[in-house]
Each structure stands twice: as structure tokens, then as C-alpha cells.
Coordinates of C-alpha atoms and ligand atoms in Angstrom, one line a residue:
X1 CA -7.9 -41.5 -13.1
X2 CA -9.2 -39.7 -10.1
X3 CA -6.9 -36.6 -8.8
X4 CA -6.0 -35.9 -5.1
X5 CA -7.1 -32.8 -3.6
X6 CA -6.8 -31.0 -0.4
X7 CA -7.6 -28.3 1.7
X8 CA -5.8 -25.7 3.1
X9 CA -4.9 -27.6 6.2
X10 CA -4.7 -30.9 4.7
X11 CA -7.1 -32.3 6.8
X12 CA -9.9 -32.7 4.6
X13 CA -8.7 -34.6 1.2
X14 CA -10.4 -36.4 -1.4
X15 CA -10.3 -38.2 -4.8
X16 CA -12.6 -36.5 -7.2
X17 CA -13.1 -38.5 -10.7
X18 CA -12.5 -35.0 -12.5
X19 CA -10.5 -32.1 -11.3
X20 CA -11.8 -28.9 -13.6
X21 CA -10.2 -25.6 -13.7
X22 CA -12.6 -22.8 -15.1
X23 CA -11.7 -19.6 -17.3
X24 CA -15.2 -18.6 -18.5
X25 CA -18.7 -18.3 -17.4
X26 CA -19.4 -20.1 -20.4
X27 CA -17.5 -23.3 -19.3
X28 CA -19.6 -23.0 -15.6
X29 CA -22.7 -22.9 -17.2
X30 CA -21.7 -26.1 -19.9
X31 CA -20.0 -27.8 -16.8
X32 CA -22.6 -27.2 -14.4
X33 CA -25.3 -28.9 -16.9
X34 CA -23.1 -31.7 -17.8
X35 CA -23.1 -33.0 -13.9
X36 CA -26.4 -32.6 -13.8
X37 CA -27.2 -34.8 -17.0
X38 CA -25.0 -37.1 -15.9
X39 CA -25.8 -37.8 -12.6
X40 CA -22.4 -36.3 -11.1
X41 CA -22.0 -33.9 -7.8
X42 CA -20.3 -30.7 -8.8
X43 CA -18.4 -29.1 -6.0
X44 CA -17.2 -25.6 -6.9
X45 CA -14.0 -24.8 -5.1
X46 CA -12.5 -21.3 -4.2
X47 CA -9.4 -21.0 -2.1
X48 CA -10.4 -24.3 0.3
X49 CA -9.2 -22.7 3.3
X50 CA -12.9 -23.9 4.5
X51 CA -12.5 -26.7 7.9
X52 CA -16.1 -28.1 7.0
X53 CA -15.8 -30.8 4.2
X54 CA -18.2 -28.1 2.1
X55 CA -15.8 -29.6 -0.5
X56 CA -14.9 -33.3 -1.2
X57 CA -16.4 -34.9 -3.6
X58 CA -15.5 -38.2 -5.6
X59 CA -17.3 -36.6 -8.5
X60 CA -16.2 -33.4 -9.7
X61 CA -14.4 -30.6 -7.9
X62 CA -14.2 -27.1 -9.4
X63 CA -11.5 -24.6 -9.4
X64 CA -13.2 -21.5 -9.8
X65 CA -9.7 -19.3 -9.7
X66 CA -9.3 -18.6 -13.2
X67 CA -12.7 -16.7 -13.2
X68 CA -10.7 -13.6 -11.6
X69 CA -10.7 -9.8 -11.9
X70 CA -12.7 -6.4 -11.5
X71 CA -15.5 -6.5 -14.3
X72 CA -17.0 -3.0 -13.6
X73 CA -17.2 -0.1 -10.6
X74 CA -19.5 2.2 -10.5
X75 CA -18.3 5.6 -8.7
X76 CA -22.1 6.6 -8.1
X77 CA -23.4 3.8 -6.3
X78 CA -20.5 2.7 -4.8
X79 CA -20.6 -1.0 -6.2
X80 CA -18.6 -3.1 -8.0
X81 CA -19.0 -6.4 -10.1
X82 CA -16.2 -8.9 -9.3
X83 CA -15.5 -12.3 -11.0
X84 CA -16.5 -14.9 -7.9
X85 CA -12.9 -16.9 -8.2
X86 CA -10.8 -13.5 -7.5
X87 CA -8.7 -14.0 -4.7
X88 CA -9.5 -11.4 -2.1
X89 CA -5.9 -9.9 -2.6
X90 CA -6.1 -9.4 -5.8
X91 CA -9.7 -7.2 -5.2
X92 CA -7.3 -4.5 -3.2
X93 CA -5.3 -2.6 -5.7
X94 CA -8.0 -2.1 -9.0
X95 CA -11.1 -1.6 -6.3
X96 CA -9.0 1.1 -4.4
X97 CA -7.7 2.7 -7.9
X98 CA -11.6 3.2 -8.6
X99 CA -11.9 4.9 -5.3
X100 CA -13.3 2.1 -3.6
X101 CA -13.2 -0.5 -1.0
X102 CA -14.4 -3.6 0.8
X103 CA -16.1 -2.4 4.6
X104 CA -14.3 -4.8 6.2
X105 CA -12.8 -7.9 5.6
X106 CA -10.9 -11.2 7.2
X107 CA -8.4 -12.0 9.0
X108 CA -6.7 -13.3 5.9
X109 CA -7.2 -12.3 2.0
X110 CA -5.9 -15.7 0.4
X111 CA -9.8 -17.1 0.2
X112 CA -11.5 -16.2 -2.9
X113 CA -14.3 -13.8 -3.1
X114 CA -17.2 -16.1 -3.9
X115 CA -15.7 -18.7 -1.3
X116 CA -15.6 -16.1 1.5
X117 CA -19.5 -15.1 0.3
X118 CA -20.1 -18.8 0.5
X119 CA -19.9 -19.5 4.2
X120 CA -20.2 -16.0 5.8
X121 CA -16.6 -14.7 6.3
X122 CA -16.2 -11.7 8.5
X123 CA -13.3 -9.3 10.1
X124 CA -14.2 -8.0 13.3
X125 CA -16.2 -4.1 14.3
X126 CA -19.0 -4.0 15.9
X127 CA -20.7 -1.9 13.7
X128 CA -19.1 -4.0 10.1
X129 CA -20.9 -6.3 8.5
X130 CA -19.7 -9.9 7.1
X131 CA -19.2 -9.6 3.2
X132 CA -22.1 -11.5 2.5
X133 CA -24.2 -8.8 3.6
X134 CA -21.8 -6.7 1.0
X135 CA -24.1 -9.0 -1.8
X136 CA -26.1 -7.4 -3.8
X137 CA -26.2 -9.1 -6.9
X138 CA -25.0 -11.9 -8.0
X139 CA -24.5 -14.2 -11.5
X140 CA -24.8 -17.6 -11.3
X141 CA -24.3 -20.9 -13.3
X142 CA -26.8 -23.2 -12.4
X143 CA -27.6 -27.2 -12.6
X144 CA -29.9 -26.5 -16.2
X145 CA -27.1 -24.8 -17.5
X146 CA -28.9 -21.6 -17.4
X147 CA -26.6 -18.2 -16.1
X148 CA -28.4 -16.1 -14.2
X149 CA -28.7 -13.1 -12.5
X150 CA -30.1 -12.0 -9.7
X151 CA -30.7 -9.1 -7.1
X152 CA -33.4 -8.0 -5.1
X153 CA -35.7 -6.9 -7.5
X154 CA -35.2 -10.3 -9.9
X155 CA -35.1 -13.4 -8.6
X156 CA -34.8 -11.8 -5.2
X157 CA -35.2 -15.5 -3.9
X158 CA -32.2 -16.5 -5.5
X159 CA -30.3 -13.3 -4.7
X160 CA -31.0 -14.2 -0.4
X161 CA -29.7 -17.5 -1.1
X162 CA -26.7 -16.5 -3.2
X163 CA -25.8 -14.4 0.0
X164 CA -24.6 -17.2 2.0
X165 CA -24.9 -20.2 -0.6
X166 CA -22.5 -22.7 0.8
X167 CA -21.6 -23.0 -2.9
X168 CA -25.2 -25.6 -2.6
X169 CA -27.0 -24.1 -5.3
X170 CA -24.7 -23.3 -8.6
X171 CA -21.3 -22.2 -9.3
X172 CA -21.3 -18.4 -8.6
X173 CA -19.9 -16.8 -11.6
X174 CA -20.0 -12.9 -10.6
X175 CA -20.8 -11.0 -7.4
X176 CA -22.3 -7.4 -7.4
X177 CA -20.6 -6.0 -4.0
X178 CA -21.9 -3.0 -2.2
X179 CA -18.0 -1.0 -1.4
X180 CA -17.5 1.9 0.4
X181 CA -15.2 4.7 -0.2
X182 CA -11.5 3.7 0.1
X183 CA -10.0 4.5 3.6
X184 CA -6.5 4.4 5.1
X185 CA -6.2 2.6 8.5
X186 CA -3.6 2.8 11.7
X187 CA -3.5 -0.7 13.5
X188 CA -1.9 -0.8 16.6
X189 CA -1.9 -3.7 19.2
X190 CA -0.9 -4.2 22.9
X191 CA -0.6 -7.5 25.4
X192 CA -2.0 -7.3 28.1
X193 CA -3.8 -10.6 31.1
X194 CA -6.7 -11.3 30.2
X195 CA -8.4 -10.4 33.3
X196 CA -7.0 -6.7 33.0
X197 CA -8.4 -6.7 28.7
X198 CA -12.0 -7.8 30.3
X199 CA -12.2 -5.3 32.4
X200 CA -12.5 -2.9 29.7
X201 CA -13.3 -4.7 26.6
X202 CA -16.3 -3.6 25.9
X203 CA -15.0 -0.3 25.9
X204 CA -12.6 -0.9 22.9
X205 CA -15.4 -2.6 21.3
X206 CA -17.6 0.6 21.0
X207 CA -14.8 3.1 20.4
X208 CA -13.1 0.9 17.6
X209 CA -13.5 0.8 14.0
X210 CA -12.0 -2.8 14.6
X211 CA -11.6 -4.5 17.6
X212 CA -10.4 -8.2 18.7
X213 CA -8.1 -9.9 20.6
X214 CA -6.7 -13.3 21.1
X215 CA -6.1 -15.2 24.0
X216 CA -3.9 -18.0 25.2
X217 CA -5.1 -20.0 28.0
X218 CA -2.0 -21.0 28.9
X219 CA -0.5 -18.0 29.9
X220 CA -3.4 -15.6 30.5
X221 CA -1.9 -13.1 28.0
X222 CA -4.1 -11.8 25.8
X223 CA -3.0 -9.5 22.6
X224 CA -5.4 -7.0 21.5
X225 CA -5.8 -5.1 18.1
X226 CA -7.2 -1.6 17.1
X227 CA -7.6 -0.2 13.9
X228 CA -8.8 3.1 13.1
X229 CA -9.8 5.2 10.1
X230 CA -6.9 7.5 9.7
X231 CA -6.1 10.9 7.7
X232 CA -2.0 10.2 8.1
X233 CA -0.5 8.9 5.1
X234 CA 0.7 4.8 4.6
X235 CA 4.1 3.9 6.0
X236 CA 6.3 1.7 3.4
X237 CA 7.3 -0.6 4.1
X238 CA 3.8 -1.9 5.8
X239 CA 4.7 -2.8 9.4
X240 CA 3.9 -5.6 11.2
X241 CA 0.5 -6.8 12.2
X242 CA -0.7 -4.7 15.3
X243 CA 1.5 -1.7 14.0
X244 CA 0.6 -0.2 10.3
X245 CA -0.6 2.4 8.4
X246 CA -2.3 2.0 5.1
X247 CA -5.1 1.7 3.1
X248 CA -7.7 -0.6 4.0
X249 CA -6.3 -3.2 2.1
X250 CA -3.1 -2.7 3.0
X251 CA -3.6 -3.4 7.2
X252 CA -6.3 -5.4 7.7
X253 CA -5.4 -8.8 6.6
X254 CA -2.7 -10.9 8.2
X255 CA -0.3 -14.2 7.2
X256 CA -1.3 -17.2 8.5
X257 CA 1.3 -20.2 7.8
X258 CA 0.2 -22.1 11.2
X259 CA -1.9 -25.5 9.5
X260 CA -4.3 -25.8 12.1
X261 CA -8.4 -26.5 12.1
X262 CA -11.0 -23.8 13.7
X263 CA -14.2 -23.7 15.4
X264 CA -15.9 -20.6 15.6
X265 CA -19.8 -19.8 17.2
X266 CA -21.5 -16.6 17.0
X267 CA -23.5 -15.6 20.4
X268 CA -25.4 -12.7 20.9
X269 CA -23.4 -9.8 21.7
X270 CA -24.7 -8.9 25.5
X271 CA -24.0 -12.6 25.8
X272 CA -20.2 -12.8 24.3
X273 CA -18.5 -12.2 27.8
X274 CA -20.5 -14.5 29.7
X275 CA -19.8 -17.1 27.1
X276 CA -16.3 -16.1 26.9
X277 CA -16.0 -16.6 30.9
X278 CA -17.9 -20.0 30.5
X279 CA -15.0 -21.4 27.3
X280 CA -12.5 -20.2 29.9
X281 CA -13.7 -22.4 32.4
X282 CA -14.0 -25.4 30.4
X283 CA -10.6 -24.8 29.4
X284 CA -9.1 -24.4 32.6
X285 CA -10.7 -27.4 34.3
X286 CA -10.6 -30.0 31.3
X287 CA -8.2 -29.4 28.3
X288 CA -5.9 -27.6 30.7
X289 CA -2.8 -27.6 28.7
X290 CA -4.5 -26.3 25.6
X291 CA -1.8 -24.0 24.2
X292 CA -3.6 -22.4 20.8
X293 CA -5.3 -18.9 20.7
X294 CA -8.9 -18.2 21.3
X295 CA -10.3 -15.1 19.4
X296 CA -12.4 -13.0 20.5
X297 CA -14.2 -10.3 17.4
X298 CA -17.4 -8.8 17.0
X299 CA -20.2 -8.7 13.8
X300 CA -22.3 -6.0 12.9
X301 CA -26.1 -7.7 12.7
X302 CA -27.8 -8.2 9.3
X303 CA -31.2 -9.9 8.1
X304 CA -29.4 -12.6 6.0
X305 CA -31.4 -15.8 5.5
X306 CA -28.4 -17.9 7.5
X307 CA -25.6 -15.3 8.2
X308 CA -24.9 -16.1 12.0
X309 CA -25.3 -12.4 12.8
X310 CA -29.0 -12.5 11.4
X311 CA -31.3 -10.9 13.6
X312 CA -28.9 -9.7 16.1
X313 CA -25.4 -8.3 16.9
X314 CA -22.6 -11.0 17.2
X315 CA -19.2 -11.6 19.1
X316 CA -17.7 -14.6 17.5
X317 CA -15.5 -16.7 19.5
X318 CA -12.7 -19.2 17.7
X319 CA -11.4 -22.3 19.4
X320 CA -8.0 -23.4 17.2
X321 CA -6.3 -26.9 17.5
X322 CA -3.0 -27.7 15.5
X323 CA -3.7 -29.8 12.6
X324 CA -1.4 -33.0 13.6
X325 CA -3.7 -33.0 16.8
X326 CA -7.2 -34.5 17.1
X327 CA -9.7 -31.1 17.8
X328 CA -12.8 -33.8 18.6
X329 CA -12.8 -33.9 22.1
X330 CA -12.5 -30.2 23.0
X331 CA -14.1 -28.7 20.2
X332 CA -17.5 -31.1 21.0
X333 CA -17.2 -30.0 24.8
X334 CA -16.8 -25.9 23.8
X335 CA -19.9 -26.8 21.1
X336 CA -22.0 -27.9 24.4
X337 CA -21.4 -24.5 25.7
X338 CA -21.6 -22.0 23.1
X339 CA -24.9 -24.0 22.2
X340 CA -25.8 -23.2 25.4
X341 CA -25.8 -19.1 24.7
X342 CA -27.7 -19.6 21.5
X343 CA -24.2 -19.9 19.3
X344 CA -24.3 -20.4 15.8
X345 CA -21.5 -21.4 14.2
X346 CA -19.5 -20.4 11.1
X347 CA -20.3 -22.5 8.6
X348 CA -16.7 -22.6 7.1
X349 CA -15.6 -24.1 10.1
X350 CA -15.9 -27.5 12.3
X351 CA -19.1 -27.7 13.9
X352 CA -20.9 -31.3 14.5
X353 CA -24.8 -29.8 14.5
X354 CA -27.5 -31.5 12.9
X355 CA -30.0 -30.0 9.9
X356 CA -32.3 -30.1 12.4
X357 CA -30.1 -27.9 15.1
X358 CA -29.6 -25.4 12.8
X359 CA -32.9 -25.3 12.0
X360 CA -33.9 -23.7 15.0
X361 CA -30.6 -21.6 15.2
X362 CA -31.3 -20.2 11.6
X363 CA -35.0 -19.1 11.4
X364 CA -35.0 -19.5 7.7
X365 CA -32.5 -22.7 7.2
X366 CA -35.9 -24.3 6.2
X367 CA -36.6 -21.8 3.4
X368 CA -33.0 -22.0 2.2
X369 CA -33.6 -25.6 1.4
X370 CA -36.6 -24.7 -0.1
X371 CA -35.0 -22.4 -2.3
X372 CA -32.0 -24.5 -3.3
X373 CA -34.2 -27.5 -4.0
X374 CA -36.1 -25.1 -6.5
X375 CA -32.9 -24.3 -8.4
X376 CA -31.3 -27.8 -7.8
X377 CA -33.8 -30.2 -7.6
X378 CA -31.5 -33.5 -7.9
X379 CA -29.3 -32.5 -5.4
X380 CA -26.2 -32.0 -8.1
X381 CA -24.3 -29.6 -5.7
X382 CA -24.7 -31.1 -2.4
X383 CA -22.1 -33.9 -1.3
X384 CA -23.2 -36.2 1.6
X385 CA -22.0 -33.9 4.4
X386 CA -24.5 -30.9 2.7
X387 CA -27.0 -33.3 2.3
X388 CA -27.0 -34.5 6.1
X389 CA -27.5 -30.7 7.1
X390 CA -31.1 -30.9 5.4
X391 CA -33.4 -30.0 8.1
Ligands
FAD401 C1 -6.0 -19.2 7.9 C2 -7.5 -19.0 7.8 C3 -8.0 -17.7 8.2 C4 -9.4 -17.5 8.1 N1 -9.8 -16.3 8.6 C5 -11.2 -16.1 8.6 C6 -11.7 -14.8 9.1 O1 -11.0 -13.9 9.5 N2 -13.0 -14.7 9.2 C7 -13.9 -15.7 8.8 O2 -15.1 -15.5 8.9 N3 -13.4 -16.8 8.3 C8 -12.1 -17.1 8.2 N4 -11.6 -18.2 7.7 C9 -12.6 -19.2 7.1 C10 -12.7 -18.9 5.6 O3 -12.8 -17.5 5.3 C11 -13.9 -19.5 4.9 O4 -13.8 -20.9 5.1 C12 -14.0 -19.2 3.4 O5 -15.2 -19.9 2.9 C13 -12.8 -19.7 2.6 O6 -12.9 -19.2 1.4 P1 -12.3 -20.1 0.2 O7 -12.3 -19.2 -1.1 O8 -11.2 -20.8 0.6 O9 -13.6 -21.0 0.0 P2 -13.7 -22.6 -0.1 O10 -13.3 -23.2 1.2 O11 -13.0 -23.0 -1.3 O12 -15.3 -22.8 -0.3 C14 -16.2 -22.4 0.7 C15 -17.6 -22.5 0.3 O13 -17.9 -21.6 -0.8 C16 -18.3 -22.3 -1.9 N5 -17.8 -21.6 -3.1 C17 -16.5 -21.2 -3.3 N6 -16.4 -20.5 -4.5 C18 -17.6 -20.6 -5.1 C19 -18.2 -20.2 -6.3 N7 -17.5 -19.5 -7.2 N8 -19.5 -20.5 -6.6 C20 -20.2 -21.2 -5.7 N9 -19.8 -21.6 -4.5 C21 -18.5 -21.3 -4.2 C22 -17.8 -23.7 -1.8 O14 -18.5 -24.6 -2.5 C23 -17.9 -23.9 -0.3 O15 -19.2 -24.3 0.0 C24 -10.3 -18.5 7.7 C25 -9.8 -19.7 7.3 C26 -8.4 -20.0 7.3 C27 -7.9 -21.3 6.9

């Protein structure tokens, strides 16, 4: 009998033939094989906060969350090796008793590690990278039933793939994450129009550790949130977002309880005001009485084969919709303008580009499919929407 499954939201949902909860990499690898000999899509699953049906399936649907924990750390280097189902949370406490800790991370910790490496999750700081740039190893179960590892010195192919894999090429098993030292923040926040935040924003994005706001077009009001490496000791109980003190941790993720569905581009940083100023007008002239946040942030660049902040420095802006409403409309007219600076869009969220779009957005999209095909050669862990963004 086939199970029902949703998403976070509960706006994606499907019926997959076989639900399977995992405990071992041992299981992955036996699992993984056995959709592959029997002609069966394998989706694995983290948290399933994702907007982009990434997930549904009508064959089988993994949970990866029982493959959780801290395997090793390594003082030294500064890395760890995490199971890939761990919850982001539940990284904070053994990574920080090690003496170590993520750069930077979401707005939220409730997505699991391997599903946050799988489409490219960020926080905001202008000199942070997202946490698949943190990568550099990682242990995967793949369609032959083989588990393998790989970095950049051994199978460095796989390794750039496994970076941002969109969970398309096996089910990731381990990650080996490049931490830093563990650091105690001070978040403080402040509302202010948004035509008075402009006039200094990029200001606060150079002289932050982490900078963003969000803004509601309704109003004009804008609130805006810095966070800072601090020397002054955590406050308990932690405060409220835009006023704590804590380890890293601790302060930077938030609660989110609002169901609602996302789109979020990448442009290039000079270009992120301009864009910003372009979304407003749209806004303003034809979804006037849109009411939900717009959040502004900003990503260190990297040279990941399809990070959206690969060869050059990123401001992501976030269009939100409540989920009872239908996002089409205005998310397909903001789409037509952030295409128009060169956005690229987070690939955990709703975006309507074709394989061939993001091939010329993402100069090695083509080599990713290369690389996946290599490893996954009858397509066992793409579903229809992964296979229609083949370039
Ligand atoms: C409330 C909310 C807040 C958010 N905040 C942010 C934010 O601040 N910044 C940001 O960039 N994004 C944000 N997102 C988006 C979110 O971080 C991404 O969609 C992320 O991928 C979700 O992680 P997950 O564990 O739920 O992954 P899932 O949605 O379950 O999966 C995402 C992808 O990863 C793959 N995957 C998951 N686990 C594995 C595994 N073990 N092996 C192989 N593939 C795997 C899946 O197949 C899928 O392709 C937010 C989303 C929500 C709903």
C-alpha cells in the first residue's frame, strides 16, 4: 500500500510505493542497489523543508534521519565527519564541545545536514560561504551498491558533485565539513523604512559578520539584523531573535512556524540593489497588496560546480507567499526580473527555469550531468521534475 508524504509546507505531497527509514550505511548502500535492480526511483529525503518537488516520488522515498550524529573531529584540521541525516540542531552542542563550529549557517536549523548540502543552503555575511562550500569530503551510497568516498584528491569528480548534489546522484551517507573555531555571537536588530536602510546598507554589509534584513512592501518597514563575533559571555535564557548573546549555535538560527513557499535568486552583488529597487517596483505597481517579507542577505563567492554564488559574490533576494495562496503569478513575474540581473536561483526553492536556462546560468550544469550520469547511469535517483532540468 503506498504511504502519504509531505513536505514541510504541505504543498508538495506524494504517494511513494515504499516509505524507508534508514539506521545504517549498510542499509543505504543495500537499498540504494535494490532500486536500481529493480527499476525503482530512490528519493533520499532529509528534513523536506525543500519548495522544489526535489522529492516526490511514487517509488521509494528515503528518510535519511536515523543516520545521525558526530562520527569524528579533528582539533588539527579543524574538520569534522557528520552522519548526512543529522539534523543541523543536533550538530551545535557535540561540534562546539570539540571546540568547533559551522562558519555560518541558515536561517533555520530543523533541515538536515546532507539536505541543506543538497541544494546550497546559506545564512547571510558577505564574506561566509554557503555550507556546501564547508564540503570537503563526503561518503556516499551509490546506485551499484557500492559506498564510497570521496574528496579532492579521490574521486575529486564525485567530491564537486557531492557539493551541491540535489540528492541526484546517491544517498549521502557521511559529510567531511571544513568547521572553524567555535565563536560566541551578539545579534541585535532595529526597524527602520526601507528608504532610510538603503541609504546605508551597504555599509552594514561590509562592517557585519552577518547582515540582512527583511522587508514588507506593504508598509515600507524594513527590520534589519546584525551579528557580531563577541568576547561577552552568553545570556540565559537566549533572547529573542534580533537580541542575543551566545555561541554561534545558539543565535543564529530562528523559528519559523509560518507554512508558506519561497523563491529566492542570487544576483551579483554590485547588482543586488538595483535588482532590489527593480522587485520593489514590480511590487508596487502589480501585486500591490502583497503583505509577506522580502529578504534581503548576502553570500561569500565560491568555485562550486552549481553553488549560485560560483564565480562571484551574491546578495540573495526571497520573495514569500503564504501557503493557502497561489505564489504562480508573482513569483513568474519577479523570475522575469531577477533573470534579467543574471539571478540564479536557489535550488531548494520554486523557480520555473528550464535545463537549458540553467545551463547558461551555471557554467558547469552540463558537466554535473555528466558526472551524475557516470555514477547513475539509469537515472535511479532522478524523478521527472530532476529529469526535466537535464540541459
Ligand atoms: C522555514 C525554512 C527556512 C529556510 N531557511 C533557509 C535559509 O536560511 N537559507 C537557505 O539557503 N535555505 C533555506 N531554506 C531552504 C532549505 O534549507 C533547503 O530546501 C534544504 O535543502 C532543506 O534541507 P532538508 O534537510 O529539509 O532537505 P530536503 O528538502 O529533504 O532535501 C533537499 C535535497 O537534498 C537531498 N538530500 C537530502 N538528504 C540527502 C542525503 N542524505 N543524501 C543525498 N541527498 C540528500 C534531497 O534528495 C533533495 O534533493 C529554508 C526552508 C524553510 C522551509
Amino acid at each position: 500500500m503506498a504511504s502519504t508524504w509531505q513536505n514541510w509546507s504541505g504543498k508538495l505531497t506524494a504517494s511513494p510505493s515504499a516509505l524507508h527509514y534508514l539506521r545504517t550505511e549498510a542499509d543505504a548502500a543495500a537499498l540504494a542497489a535494490h532500486a536500481a535492480s529493480t527499476g525503482q526511483v530512490i528519493r533520499p529525503a532529509g528534513s523536506a523543508h525543500s519548495h522544489y518537488p526535489l522529492l516526490p516520488t511514487s517509488d521509494i522515498l528515503v528518510d535519511t534521519g536515523g543516520l545521525s550524529g558526530v562520527v569524528s573531529t579533528n582539533a588539527r584540521t579543524k574538520q569534522a565527519v557528520v552522519m548526512a541525516g543529522s539534523n543541523i540542531y543536533a550538530l551545535g552542542l557535540p561540534l562546539h564541545r570539540a571546540g568547533l563550529g559551522l562558519a555560518n549557517q541558515g536561517d533555520i536549523d530543523r533541515q538536515s545536514i546532507g539536505g541543506a548540502v543538497g541544494t546550497g543552503t546559506h545564512g547571510t555575511g558577505a564574506t561566509l560561504g554557503n555550507l556546501s562550500s564547508a564540503v570537503v569530503g563526503a561518503t556516499i551510497a551509490l546506485a551499484s551498491g557500492e559506498l564510497v568516498h570521496c574528496d579532492q584528491t579521490h574521486l575529486p569528480d564525485l567530491w564537486r558533485l557531492a557539493q551541491l548534489n540535489l540528492g541526484a546522484v546517491g544517498i549521502v551517507t557521511k559529510l567531511d565539513l571544513q568547521l572553524v573555531d567555535t565563536f560566541k555571537l551578539r545579534q541585535t536588530s532595529w526597524e527602520a523604512t526601507i528608504d532610510d536602510l538603503l541609504a546605508d546598507v551597504e555599509q552594514h554589509m561590509a562592517e557585519h559578520r552577518h547582515f540582512e534584513f527583511f522587508w514588507y512592501p506593504t508598509t515600507g518597514q524594513c527590520v534589519a539584523k546584525a551579528t557580531n563575533v563577541t568576547t561577552d559571555e552568553p545570556q540565559y535564557p537566549m533572547g529573542p531573535e534580533g537580541d542575543r548573546c551566545g555561541w554561534n549555535f545558539e543565535v543564529l538560527p530562528n523559528h519559523r512556524d509560518w507554512p508558506h513557499t519561497e523563491m529566492e535568486y542570487s544576483v551579483p552583488a554590485d547588482q543586488g540593489l538595483a535588482c532590489l529597487a527593480a522587485i520593489r517596483e514590480v511590487l508596487a505597481t502589480e501585486f500591490p497588496t502583497m503583505p509577506y517579507p522580502i529578504e534581503y542577505r548576502s553570500v561569500a563567492q565560491d568555485d562550486l560546480w552549481i553553488s549560485s554564488a560560483t564565480g562571484r559574490s551574491t546578495v540573495t533576494i526571497s520573495v514569500h507567499m503564504d501557503v493557502r495562496q497561489d505564489e504562480e503569478a508573482c513569483f513568474r513575474r519577479c523570475e522575469e526580473v531577477f533573470a534579467t540581473f543574471e539571478g540564479r536561483p536557489h535550488w531548494g526553492k520554486i523557480h520555473y527555469r528550464s535545463g537549458q536556462e540553467l545551463a547558461e546560468l551555471y557554467p558547469m550544469w552540463r558537466r554535473w550531468w555528466e558526472v551524475r550520469d557516470h555514477y547513475d547511469p539509469e537515472g535511479t535517483f532522478l524523478n521527472e521534475p530532476l529529469s526535466a532540468l537535464r540541459p
